[in-house]
Every structure is written in C-alpha cells, then in structure tokens.
Tab-separated table of C-alpha atoms and ligand atoms in Angstrom:
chain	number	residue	atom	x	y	z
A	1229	UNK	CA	68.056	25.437	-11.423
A	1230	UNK	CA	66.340	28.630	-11.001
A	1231	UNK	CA	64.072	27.765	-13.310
A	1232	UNK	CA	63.508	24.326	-12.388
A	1233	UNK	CA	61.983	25.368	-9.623
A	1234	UNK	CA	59.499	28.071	-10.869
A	1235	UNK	CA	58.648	25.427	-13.425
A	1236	UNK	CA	58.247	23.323	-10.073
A	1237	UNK	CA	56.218	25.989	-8.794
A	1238	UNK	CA	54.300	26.661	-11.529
A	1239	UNK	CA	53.007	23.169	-12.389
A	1240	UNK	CA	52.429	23.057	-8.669
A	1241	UNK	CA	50.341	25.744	-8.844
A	1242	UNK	CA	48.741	24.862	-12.084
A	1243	UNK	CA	48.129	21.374	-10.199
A	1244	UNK	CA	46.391	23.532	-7.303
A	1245	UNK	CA	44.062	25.984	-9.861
A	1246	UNK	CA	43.312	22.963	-11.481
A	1247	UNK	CA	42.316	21.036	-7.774
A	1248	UNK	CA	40.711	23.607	-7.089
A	1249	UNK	CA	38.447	24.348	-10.287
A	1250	UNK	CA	37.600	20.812	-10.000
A	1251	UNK	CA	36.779	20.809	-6.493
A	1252	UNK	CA	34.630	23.892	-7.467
A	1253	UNK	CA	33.118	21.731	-10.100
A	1254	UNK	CA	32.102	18.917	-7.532
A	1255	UNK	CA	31.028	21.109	-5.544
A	1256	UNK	CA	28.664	23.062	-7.897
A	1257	UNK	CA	27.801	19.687	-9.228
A	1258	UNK	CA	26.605	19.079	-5.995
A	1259	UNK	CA	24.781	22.601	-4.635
A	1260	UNK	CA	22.651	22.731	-8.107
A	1261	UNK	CA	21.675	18.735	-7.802
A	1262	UNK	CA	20.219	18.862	-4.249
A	1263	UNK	CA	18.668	22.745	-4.713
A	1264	UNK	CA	17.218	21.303	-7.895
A	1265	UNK	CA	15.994	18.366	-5.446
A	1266	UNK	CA	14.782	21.019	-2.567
A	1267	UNK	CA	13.096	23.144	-5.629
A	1268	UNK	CA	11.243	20.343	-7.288
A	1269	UNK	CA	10.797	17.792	-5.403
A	1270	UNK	CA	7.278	19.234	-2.738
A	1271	UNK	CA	6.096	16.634	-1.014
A	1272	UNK	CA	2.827	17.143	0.387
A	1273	UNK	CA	1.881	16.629	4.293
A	1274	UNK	CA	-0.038	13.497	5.076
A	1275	UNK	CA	-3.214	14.099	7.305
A	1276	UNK	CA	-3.136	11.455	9.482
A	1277	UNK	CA	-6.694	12.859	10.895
A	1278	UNK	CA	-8.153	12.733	7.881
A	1279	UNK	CA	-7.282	9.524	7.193
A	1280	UNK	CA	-8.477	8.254	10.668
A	1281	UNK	CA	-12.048	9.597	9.878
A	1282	UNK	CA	-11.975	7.849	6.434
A	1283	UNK	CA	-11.119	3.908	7.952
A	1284	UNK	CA	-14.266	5.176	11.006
A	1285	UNK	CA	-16.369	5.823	7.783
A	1286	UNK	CA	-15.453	2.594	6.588
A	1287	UNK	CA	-15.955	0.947	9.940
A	1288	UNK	CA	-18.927	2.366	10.097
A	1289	UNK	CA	-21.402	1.225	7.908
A	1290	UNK	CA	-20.574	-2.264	9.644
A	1291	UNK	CA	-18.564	-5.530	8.293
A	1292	UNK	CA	-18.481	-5.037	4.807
A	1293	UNK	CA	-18.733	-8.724	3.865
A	1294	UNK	CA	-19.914	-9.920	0.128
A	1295	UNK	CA	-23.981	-9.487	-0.303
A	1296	UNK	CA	-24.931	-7.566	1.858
A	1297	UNK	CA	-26.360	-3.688	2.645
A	1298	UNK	CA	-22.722	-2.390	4.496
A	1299	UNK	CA	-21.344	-3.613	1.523
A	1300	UNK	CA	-22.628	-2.026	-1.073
A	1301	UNK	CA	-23.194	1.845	0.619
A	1302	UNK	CA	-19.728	1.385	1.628
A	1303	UNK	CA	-18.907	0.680	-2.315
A	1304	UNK	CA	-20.819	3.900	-3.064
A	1305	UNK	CA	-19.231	6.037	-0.332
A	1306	UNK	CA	-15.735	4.337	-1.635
A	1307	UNK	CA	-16.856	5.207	-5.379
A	1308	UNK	CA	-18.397	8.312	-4.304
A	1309	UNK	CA	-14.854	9.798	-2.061
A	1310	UNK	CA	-12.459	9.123	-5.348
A	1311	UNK	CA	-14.715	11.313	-7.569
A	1312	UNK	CA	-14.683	13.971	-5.415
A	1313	UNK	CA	-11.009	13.962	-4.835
A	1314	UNK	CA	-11.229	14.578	-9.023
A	1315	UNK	CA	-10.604	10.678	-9.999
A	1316	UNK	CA	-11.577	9.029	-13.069
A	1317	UNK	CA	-13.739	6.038	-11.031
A	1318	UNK	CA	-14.331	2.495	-12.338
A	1319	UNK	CA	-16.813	0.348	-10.851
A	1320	UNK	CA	-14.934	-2.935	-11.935
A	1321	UNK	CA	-18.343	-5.697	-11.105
A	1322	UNK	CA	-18.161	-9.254	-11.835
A	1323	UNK	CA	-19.592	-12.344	-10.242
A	1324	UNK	CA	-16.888	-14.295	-8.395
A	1325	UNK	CA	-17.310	-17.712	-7.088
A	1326	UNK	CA	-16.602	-18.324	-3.370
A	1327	UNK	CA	-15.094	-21.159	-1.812
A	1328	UNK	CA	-18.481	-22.514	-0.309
A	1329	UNK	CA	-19.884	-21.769	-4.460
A	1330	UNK	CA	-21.738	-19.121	-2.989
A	1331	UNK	CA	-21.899	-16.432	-5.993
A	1332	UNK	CA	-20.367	-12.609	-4.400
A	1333	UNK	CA	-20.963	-9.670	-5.936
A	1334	UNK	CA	-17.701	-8.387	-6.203
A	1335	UNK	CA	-16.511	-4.822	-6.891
A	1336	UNK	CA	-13.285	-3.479	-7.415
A	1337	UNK	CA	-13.448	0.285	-7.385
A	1338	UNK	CA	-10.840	2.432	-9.358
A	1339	UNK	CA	-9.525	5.928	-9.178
A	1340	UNK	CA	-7.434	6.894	-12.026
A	1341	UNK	CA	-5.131	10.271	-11.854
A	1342	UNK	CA	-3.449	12.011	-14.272
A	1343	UNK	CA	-5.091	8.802	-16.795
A	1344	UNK	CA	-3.727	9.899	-19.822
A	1345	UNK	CA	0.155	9.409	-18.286
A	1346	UNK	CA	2.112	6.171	-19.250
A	1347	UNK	CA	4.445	6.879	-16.426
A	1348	UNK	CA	2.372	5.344	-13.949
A	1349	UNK	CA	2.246	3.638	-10.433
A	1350	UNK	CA	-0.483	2.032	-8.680
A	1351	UNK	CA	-1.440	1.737	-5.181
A	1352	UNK	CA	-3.883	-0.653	-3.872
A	1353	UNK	CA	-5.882	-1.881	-0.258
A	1354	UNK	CA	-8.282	-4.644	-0.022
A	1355	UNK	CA	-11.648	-2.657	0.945
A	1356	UNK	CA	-14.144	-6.070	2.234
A	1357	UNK	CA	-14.030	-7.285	5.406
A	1358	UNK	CA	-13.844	-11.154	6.338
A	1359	UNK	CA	-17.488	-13.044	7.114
A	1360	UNK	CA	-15.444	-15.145	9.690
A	1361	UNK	CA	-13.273	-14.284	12.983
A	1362	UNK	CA	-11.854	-17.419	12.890
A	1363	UNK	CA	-8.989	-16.934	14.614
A	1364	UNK	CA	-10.908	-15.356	17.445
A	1365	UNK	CA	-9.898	-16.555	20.803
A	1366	UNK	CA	-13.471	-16.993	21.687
A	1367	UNK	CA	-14.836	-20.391	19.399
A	1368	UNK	CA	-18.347	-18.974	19.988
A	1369	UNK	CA	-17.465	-15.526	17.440
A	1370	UNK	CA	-15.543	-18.198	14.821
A	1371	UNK	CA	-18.544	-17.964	12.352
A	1372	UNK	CA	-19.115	-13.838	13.016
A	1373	UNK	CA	-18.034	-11.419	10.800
A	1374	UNK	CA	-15.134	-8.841	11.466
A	1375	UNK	CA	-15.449	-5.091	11.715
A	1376	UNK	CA	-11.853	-4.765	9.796
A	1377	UNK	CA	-10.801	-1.680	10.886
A	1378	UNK	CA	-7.547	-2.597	10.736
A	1379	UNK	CA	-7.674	-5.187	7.845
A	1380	UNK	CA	-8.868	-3.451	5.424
A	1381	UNK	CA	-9.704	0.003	6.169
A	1382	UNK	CA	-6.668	0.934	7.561
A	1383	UNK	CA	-5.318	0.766	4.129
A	1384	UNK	CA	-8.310	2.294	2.499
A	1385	UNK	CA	-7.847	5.026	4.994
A	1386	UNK	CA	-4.369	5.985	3.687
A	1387	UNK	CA	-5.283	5.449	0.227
A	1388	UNK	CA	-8.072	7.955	0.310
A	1389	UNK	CA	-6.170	10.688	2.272
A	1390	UNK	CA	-3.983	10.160	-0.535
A	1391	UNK	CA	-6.096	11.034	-2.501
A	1392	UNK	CA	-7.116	14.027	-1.343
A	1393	UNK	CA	-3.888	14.883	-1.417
A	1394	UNK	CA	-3.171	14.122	-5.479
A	1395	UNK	CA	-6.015	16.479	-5.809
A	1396	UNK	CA	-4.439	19.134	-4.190
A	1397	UNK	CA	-1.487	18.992	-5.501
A	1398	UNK	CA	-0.172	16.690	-8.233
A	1399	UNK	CA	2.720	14.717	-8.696
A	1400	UNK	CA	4.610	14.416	-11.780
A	1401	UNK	CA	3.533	10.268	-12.499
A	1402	UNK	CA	0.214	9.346	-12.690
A	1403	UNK	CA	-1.247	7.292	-9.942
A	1404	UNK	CA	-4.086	4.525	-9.907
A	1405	UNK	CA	-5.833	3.642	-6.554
A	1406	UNK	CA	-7.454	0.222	-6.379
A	1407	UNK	CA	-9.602	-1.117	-3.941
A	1408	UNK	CA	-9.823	-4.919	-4.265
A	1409	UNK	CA	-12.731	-6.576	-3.169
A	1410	UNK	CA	-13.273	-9.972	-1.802
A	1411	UNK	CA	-9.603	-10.493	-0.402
A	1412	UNK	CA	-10.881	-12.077	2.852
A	1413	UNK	CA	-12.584	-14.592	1.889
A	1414	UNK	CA	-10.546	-17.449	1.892
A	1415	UNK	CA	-11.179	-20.943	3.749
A	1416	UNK	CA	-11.846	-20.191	7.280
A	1417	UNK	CA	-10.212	-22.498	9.394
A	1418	UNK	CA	-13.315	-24.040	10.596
A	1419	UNK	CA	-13.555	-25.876	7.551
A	1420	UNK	CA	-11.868	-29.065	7.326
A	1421	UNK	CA	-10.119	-28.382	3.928
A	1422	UNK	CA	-8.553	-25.226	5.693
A	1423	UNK	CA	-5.300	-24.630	3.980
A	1424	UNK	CA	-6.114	-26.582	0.925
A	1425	UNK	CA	-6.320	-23.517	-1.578
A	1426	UNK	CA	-4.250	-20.518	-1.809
A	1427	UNK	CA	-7.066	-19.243	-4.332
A	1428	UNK	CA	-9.826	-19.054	-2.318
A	1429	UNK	CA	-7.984	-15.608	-1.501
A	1430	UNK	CA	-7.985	-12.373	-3.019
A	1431	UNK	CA	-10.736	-12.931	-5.437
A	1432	UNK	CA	-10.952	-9.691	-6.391
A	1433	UNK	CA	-7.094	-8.928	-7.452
A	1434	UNK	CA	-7.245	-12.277	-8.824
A	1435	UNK	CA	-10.416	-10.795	-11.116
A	1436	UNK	CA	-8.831	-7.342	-12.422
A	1437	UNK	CA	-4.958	-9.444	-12.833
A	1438	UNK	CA	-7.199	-10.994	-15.542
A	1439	UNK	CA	-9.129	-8.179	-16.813
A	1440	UNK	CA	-7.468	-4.819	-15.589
A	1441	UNK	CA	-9.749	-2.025	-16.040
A	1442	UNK	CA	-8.199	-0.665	-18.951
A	1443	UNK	CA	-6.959	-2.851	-21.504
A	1444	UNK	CA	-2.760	-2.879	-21.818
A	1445	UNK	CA	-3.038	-1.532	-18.397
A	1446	UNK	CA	0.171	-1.216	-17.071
A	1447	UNK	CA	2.160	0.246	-14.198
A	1448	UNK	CA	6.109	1.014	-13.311
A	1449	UNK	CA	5.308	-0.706	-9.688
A	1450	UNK	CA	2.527	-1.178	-7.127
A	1451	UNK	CA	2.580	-0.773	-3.370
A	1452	UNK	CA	-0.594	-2.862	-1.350
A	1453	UNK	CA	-1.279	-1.461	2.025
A	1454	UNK	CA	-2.690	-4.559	4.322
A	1455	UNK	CA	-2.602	-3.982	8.231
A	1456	UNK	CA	-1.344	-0.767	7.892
A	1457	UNK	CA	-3.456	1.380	11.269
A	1458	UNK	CA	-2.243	-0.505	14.385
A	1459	UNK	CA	-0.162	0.661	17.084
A	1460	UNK	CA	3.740	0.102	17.299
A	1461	UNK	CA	2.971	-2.034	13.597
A	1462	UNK	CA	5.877	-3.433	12.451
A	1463	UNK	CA	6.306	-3.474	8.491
A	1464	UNK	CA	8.870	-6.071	7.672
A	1465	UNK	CA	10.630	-6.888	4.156
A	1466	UNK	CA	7.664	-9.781	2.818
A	1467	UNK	CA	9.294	-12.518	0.908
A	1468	UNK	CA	6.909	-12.283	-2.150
A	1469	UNK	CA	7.805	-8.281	-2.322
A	1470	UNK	CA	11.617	-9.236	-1.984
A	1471	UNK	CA	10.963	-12.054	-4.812
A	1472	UNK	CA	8.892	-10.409	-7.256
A	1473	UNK	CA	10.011	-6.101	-6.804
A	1474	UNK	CA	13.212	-6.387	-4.505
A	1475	UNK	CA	14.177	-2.540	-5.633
A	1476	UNK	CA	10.564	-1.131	-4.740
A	1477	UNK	CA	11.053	-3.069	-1.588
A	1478	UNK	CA	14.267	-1.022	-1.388
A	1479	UNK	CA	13.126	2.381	-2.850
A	1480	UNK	CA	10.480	2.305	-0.215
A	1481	UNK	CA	12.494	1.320	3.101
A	1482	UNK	CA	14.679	4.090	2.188
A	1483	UNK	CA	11.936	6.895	1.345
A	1484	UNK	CA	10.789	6.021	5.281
A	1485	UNK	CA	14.004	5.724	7.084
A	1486	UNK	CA	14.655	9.553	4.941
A	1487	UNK	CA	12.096	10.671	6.608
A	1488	UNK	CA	12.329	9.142	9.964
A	1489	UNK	CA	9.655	6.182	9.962
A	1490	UNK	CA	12.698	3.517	10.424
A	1491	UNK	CA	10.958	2.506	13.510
A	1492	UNK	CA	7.885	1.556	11.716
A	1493	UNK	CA	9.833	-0.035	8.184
A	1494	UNK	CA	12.276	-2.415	9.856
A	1495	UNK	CA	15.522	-3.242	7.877
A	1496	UNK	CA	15.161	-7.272	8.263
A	1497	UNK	CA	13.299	-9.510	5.816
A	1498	UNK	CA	9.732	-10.738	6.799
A	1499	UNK	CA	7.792	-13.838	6.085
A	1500	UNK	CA	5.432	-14.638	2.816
A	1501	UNK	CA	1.967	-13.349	2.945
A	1502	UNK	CA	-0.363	-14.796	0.329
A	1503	UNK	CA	-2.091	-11.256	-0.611
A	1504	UNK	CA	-3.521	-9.147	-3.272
A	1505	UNK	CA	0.343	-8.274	-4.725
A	1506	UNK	CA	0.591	-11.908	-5.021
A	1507	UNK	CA	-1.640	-12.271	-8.446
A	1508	UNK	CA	-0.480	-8.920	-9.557
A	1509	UNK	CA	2.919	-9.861	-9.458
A	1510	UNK	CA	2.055	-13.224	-11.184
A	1511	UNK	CA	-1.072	-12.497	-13.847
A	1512	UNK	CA	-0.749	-8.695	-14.079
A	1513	UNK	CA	3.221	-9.079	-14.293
A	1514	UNK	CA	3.273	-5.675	-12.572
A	1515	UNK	CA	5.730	-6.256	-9.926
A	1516	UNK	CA	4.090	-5.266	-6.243
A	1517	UNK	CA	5.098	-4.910	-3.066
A	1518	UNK	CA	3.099	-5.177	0.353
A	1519	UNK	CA	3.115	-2.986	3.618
A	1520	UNK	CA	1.686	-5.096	6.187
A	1521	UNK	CA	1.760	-5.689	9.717
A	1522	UNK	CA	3.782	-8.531	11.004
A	1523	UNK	CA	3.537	-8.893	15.070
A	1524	UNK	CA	6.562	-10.675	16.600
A	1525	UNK	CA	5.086	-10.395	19.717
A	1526	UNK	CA	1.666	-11.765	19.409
A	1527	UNK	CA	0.883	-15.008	20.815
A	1528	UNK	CA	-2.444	-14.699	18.678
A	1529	UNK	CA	-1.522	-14.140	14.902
A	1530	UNK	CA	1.452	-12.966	13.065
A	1531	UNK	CA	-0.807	-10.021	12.247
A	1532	UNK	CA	-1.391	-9.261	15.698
A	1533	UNK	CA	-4.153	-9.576	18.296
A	1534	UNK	CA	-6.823	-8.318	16.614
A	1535	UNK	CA	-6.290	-10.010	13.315
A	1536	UNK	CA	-9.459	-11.722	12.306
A	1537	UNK	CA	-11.447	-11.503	15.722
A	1538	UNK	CA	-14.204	-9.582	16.642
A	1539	UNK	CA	-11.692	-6.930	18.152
A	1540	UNK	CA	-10.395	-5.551	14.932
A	1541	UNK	CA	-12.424	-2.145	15.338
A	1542	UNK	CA	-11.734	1.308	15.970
A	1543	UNK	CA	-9.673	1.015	19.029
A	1544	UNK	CA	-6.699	-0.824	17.175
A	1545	UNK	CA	-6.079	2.146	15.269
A	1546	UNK	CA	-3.419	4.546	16.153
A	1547	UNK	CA	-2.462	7.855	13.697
A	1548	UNK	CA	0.815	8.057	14.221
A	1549	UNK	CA	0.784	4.591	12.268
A	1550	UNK	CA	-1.387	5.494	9.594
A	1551	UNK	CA	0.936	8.787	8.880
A	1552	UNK	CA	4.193	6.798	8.984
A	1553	UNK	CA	2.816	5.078	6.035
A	1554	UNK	CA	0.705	7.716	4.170
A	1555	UNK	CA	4.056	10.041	4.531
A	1556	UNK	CA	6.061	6.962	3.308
A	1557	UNK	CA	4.103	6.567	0.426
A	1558	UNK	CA	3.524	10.105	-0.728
A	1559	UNK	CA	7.583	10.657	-0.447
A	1560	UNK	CA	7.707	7.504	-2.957
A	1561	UNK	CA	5.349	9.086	-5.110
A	1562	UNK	CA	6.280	12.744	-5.506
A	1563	UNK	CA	9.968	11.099	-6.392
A	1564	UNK	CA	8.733	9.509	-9.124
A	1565	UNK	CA	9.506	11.463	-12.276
B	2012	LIG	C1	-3.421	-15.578	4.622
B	2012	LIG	O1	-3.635	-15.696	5.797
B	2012	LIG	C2	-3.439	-16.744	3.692
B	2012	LIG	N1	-3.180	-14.415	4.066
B	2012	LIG	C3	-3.195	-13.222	4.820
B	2012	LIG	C4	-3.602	-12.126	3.955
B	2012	LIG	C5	-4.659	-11.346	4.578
B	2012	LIG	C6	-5.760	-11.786	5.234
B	2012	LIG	N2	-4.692	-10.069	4.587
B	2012	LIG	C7	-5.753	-9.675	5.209
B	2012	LIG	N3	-6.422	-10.702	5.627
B	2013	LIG	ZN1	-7.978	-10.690	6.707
C-alpha cells in the first residue's frame, strides 16, 4: 500500500518533470523561432515622401503616351533612377502594333537585383500613360491624353522607392522591377469596336511574356501595382490574382493586415481586371498578382473618379496610400528567404 502510493507519487511526479520539460521544450521552441524572426528578419522603412516626389517626376514631364518627347525623357529618367539605385537596367525596345496599326515605340525598362540569384520575385507597374480620357465626364477631353498620376505612376512611384531601398539594404531573394510600357492603350470607348479585344491592352507585358529579358527567366511570384496613390484606395482580392496565385494573394493580405494596412487590403474578393499580371500569368506562366484600386463608391469608374479623365494628376495622390503599399510590399519581400 505504502508503496503503491509513492509509486503513485512518483510516476505522478515523473508525469509532472516530464510536463514540464516538454512545456519547457515548446516553449524554447517557441522564444528561439520568433527571436530568430526579430534577429533576421529587418525590414526596411518605406519613404512614402520619396516616393511621392518620384510619381511628381513622372507626372512631370507630361502624359507619357507612345511617340512622343514626355515619353521618351521619362524612359531615360526611369532607366536612369534604377541604375543609380545599383540595378542591372534593360532597355527591353520593340515595335508594337496599336489597335488603330499605328506602330509605338515601346519600352519596357528593367532593374535586376541581386541577378545572379535563382530565388527570385518580380515586381512590376505599367509606366505610359493613356492617349485618351475617355471616360472623362466632359465628351469634349474624350480624345485628350491623361496625366496618370495615379495610373501609372503611382505604381512606378512605389517601385522606385523600393528601390532605393534594395540598395540600401538587401534582402535575402533577388528582386526584378519591371516597368511595362504601353498598358493603356487599349480601344477607347469612342471607337465603335470598344470592347471587342482584350489584346489591345497591355502591349508591353504582352511583349516581354514572349521574350522576357533574360532567356529561362523565371520568378517564384510577381506582384503588379496599378492604382496604387489615391486616397482611402481600396485594394480588393482581383479574381485573376485569386485564379492564377491564390497563396500570393494570401501571403500578401496577411503581410498588410501584420502590419496594420487592413484598412487599405480588404479581406473580400474583388472583380477581374484585364491587366499586365494577366499575360504573365498566362505566357510567362509566372503566377502574378495585382494591387489595384477598386472604388465602391464611385459613380464614375470602378477605379475611381479620376480614372482615365483629365483629373488623374497630382492632387489624387495621398502618401499615406502609397506607404501602405510600399510597406506591404517590402514586408513581403524581406520574408522571402
Ligand atoms: C480595362 O479597363 C480593360 N482594364 C483596366 C486596366 C487598366 C487600365 N489599368 C490601368 N488602366
Ligand atoms: Zn488606364
């Protein structure tokens, strides 16, 4: 009986060490894994300044529509910003046809970092500017070209504070910036066959899909910034993201509502956007995601107000946007191992 119970005791109190040491165990487990995290894991500080002065930059040298002067000096400056921020630059050229069979000049412009890594991820922005405000509410500025502050240098803007910051600091991937050209130039709704041809879009992802800069180029994921400078955006889950990269989709929700941008990234699925990711996802086979505005409020365009009027210009842009999703994206980045 006696010794019953001190065996009793004993296995109890084996039972308890061995609680314990396990508890212990978890517990270490679980201090060195998020130190380790806390150690390794530095994720620079997105200057939301910065990139406001880069999409003004942009801005300024006028609409940057195919053929003409704004164009190409803002392809230089483009070029020109990535090779000082120490990227390898391409200057991707190639005559595209438009939907009108005008011949465009096209450019895709490349910054590769860290080129030699085959862990890599790619982030892209369309960098022209549409010919047309066609959805303008005024009929008379239907056939004038857009400033695009917010479509398309918005997400130029983040890219190339981006950048800066891979040049300050690396991350442990290596990273390719692309700036498509000749996204915008798709049937403008003026034209009776309006609607007819998805193509007539994003020329220029359509062009490097086909011919990447590098041959065997490939990529873990991509993330395409479209929209990304207005105030209160809205970035919704798009249904060709959710189709094609459903856990980038996820990884990247998550990375903003970590770091407290859940107001901006909203938890809900969004509608399909015909974009740049679209003929990565589908020639390149490099699955892509896209950040872009969608306005539930608008009685203009899903895009918002602005969105391909003669308004799209400096006063759309807000920084406290543009650093919810330059943060966002960096804290995607530096994760990657
Ligand atoms: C269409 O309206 C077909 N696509 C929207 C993609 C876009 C236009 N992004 C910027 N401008
Ligand atoms: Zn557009």
């Amino acid at each position: 009986m006696k010794s019953k119970i001190l065996g009793n005791c004993i296995t109890g109190f084996c039972a308890f060490l061995l609680l314990g040491c396990m508890a212990c165990a978890n517990s270490k487990k679980a201090d060195s894994g998020s130190k380790e995290a806390i150690e390794t894991v530095n994720v620079p500080a997105f200057n939301a300044d910065s990139a406001w002065l880069y999409v003004k930059q942009q801005v300024d040298f006028g609409p940057r529509v195919p053929n003409s002067t704004a164009h190409d000096l803002c392809g230089d400056y483009l070029a020109a910003r990535l090779e000082a921020f120490g990227a390898k630059v391409y200057n991707q050229r190639a005559d595209l046809t438009g939907y009108d069979g005008k011949v465009l000049k096209a450019r895709n412009i490349i910054g590769a970092y860290n080129p030699e890594s085959p862990r890599r991820v790619m982030l892209c922005a369309h960098w022209d500017s549409r010919p047309w405000a066609d959805n303008d509410p005024d009929k008379g500025n239907h056939r004038k070209p857009i400033l695009g502050a917010n479509d398309g240098a918005s997400g130029v803007g983040v890219l190339l504070e981006i950048a800066r910051q891979l040049q300050a600091q690396a991350p442990a991937i290596g990273i390719d910036i692309i700036f498509f050209d000749m996204e915008d130039y798709g049937i403008p709704q003026f034209e009776n066959n309006h609607g007819s041809d998805e193509n007539t879009w994003c020329l220029g992802s359509q062009y490097w899909s086909r011919t990447p800069h590098v041959s065997n180029y490939n990529a873990r994921f991509g993330i395409l910034l479209d929209m990304v400078g207005a105030k209160n955006s809205t970035f919704y889950k798009e249904g060709i993201s959710m189709q094609y990269a459903p856990s980038i989709v996820k990884k990247v929700w998550s990375a903003a509502k970590k770091i407290g941008f859940e107001s901006y990234f909203i938890d809900e699925n969004g509608g399909y956007v015909t974009d740049d990711h679209l003929p990565v996802n589908e020639i390149a086979r490099i699955p892509c995601i896209d950040i872009i505005n969608c306005d539930m409020n608008s009685e203009l365009s899903s895009f918002g107000d602005a969105w391909h009027t003669v308004n799209d210009n400096m006063d759309v842009i807000d920084k406290n946007t543009l650093r919810a999703v330059g943060q966002t994206v960096l804290q995607v980045i530096y994760n990657e191992k």
